[in-house]
């Protein structure tokens, strides 16, 4: 991943989650995102090369799949597939995830 690609990916996840970069994420190329109302953090790890296999991905619940899909597109994601109750997306770095029609 080039430095420009890594910066795009960090910017995407920061803007998407609306969480703040915070503190030291530990050794290695990590971006730590936190939110004061959440008891967890999200670590965005820059990889030197793509992972060989994806074993899991994020499902993001929303009450309005179309509006949320549009927001992700504006931030640089791409649509992979549409289904009646969810949309498969790809982040700028290629990581796939779903936007689902579940109550958040």
Short mmCIF file of C-alpha atoms in Angstrom, two decimals:
data_model
loop_
_atom_site.label_atom_id
_atom_site.label_comp_id
_atom_site.label_asym_id
_atom_site.label_seq_id
_atom_site.Cartn_x
_atom_site.Cartn_y
_atom_site.Cartn_z
CA UNK A 1 0.00 0.00 0.00
CA UNK A 2 1.44 3.35 -0.97
CA UNK A 3 1.54 6.25 1.51
CA UNK A 4 -1.20 7.98 -0.52
CA UNK A 5 -3.39 4.85 -0.38
CA UNK A 6 -2.85 4.55 3.36
CA UNK A 7 -3.77 8.20 3.90
CA UNK A 8 -6.94 7.75 1.82
CA UNK A 9 -7.91 4.69 3.87
CA UNK A 10 -7.27 6.48 7.20
CA UNK A 11 -9.27 9.51 6.05
CA UNK A 12 -12.15 7.27 4.86
CA UNK A 13 -12.56 5.42 8.18
CA UNK A 14 -12.16 8.61 10.23
CA UNK A 15 -14.82 10.46 8.22
CA UNK A 16 -17.11 7.42 7.97
CA UNK A 17 -17.19 6.68 11.70
CA UNK A 18 -16.95 10.36 12.73
CA UNK A 19 -14.63 9.13 15.48
CA UNK A 20 -11.47 10.95 16.50
CA UNK A 21 -7.91 9.77 16.03
CA UNK A 22 -6.53 9.43 19.53
CA UNK A 23 -3.39 8.57 21.39
CA UNK A 24 -0.84 5.94 20.61
CA UNK A 25 -2.30 2.84 18.95
CA UNK A 26 0.79 0.81 19.80
CA UNK A 27 3.70 -0.30 17.66
CA UNK A 28 3.24 -0.52 13.93
CA UNK A 29 1.24 1.38 11.36
CA UNK A 30 -2.05 1.79 13.26
CA UNK A 31 -4.62 4.57 13.42
CA UNK A 32 -6.67 4.45 16.63
CA UNK A 33 -10.19 5.86 16.37
CA UNK A 34 -12.27 6.47 19.49
CA UNK A 35 -15.60 7.97 20.44
CA UNK A 36 -16.37 9.26 23.95
CA UNK A 37 -19.72 7.44 24.04
CA UNK A 38 -18.37 4.04 22.96
CA UNK A 39 -16.54 1.53 25.18
CA UNK A 40 -14.37 0.37 22.30
CA UNK A 41 -11.97 1.68 19.71
CA UNK A 42 -11.37 0.92 16.07
CA UNK A 43 -7.81 0.24 14.93
CA UNK A 44 -7.10 0.81 11.26
CA UNK A 45 -3.94 -1.09 10.39
CA UNK A 46 -1.88 -0.29 7.32
CA UNK A 47 -0.68 -3.50 5.66
CA UNK A 48 2.41 -3.72 3.49
CA UNK A 49 0.53 -6.13 1.25
CA UNK A 50 -3.08 -7.28 1.08
CA UNK A 51 -4.14 -10.01 3.45
CA UNK A 52 -4.40 -13.36 1.65
CA UNK A 53 -7.94 -14.12 2.82
CA UNK A 54 -10.70 -12.20 4.49
CA UNK A 55 -12.33 -14.31 7.19
CA UNK A 56 -14.82 -11.70 8.41
CA UNK A 57 -16.00 -8.21 7.67
CA UNK A 58 -18.04 -5.43 9.24
CA UNK A 59 -21.81 -5.16 8.92
CA UNK A 60 -23.00 -1.63 9.61
CA UNK A 61 -26.68 -1.34 10.60
CA UNK A 62 -28.80 1.60 9.48
CA UNK A 63 -32.45 2.56 9.19
CA UNK A 64 -31.83 4.01 5.70
CA UNK A 65 -29.56 1.87 3.50
CA UNK A 66 -29.80 4.18 0.47
CA UNK A 67 -28.87 7.35 2.35
CA UNK A 68 -26.02 5.61 4.16
CA UNK A 69 -24.77 4.06 0.91
CA UNK A 70 -24.73 7.52 -0.68
CA UNK A 71 -22.71 8.88 2.27
CA UNK A 72 -20.14 6.07 1.91
CA UNK A 73 -19.89 6.71 -1.86
CA UNK A 74 -19.17 10.40 -1.23
CA UNK A 75 -16.34 9.35 1.11
CA UNK A 76 -14.72 7.14 -1.54
CA UNK A 77 -16.28 3.67 -1.11
CA UNK A 78 -17.58 1.66 -4.05
CA UNK A 79 -20.65 -0.54 -4.39
CA UNK A 80 -19.79 -4.21 -4.91
CA UNK A 81 -23.33 -5.69 -4.93
CA UNK A 82 -26.83 -4.64 -3.98
CA UNK A 83 -29.31 -6.94 -2.24
CA UNK A 84 -32.85 -6.18 -1.02
CA UNK A 85 -31.80 -5.78 2.65
CA UNK A 86 -28.12 -4.88 2.37
CA UNK A 87 -25.43 -3.44 0.12
CA UNK A 88 -21.91 -4.84 -0.11
CA UNK A 89 -19.38 -2.02 -0.22
CA UNK A 90 -15.62 -1.76 -0.68
CA UNK A 91 -13.57 0.83 1.20
CA UNK A 92 -10.93 2.71 -0.83
CA UNK A 93 -8.32 0.08 0.08
CA UNK A 94 -10.59 -2.75 -1.07
CA UNK A 95 -11.85 -4.03 2.31
CA UNK A 96 -15.42 -5.21 1.82
CA UNK A 97 -18.19 -4.57 4.34
CA UNK A 98 -22.00 -4.41 4.32
CA UNK A 99 -24.55 -1.73 5.02
CA UNK A 100 -27.60 -3.56 6.37
CA UNK A 101 -31.24 -2.61 6.91
CA UNK A 102 -31.22 -3.38 10.62
CA UNK A 103 -32.13 -1.05 13.45
CA UNK A 104 -28.87 0.44 14.66
#
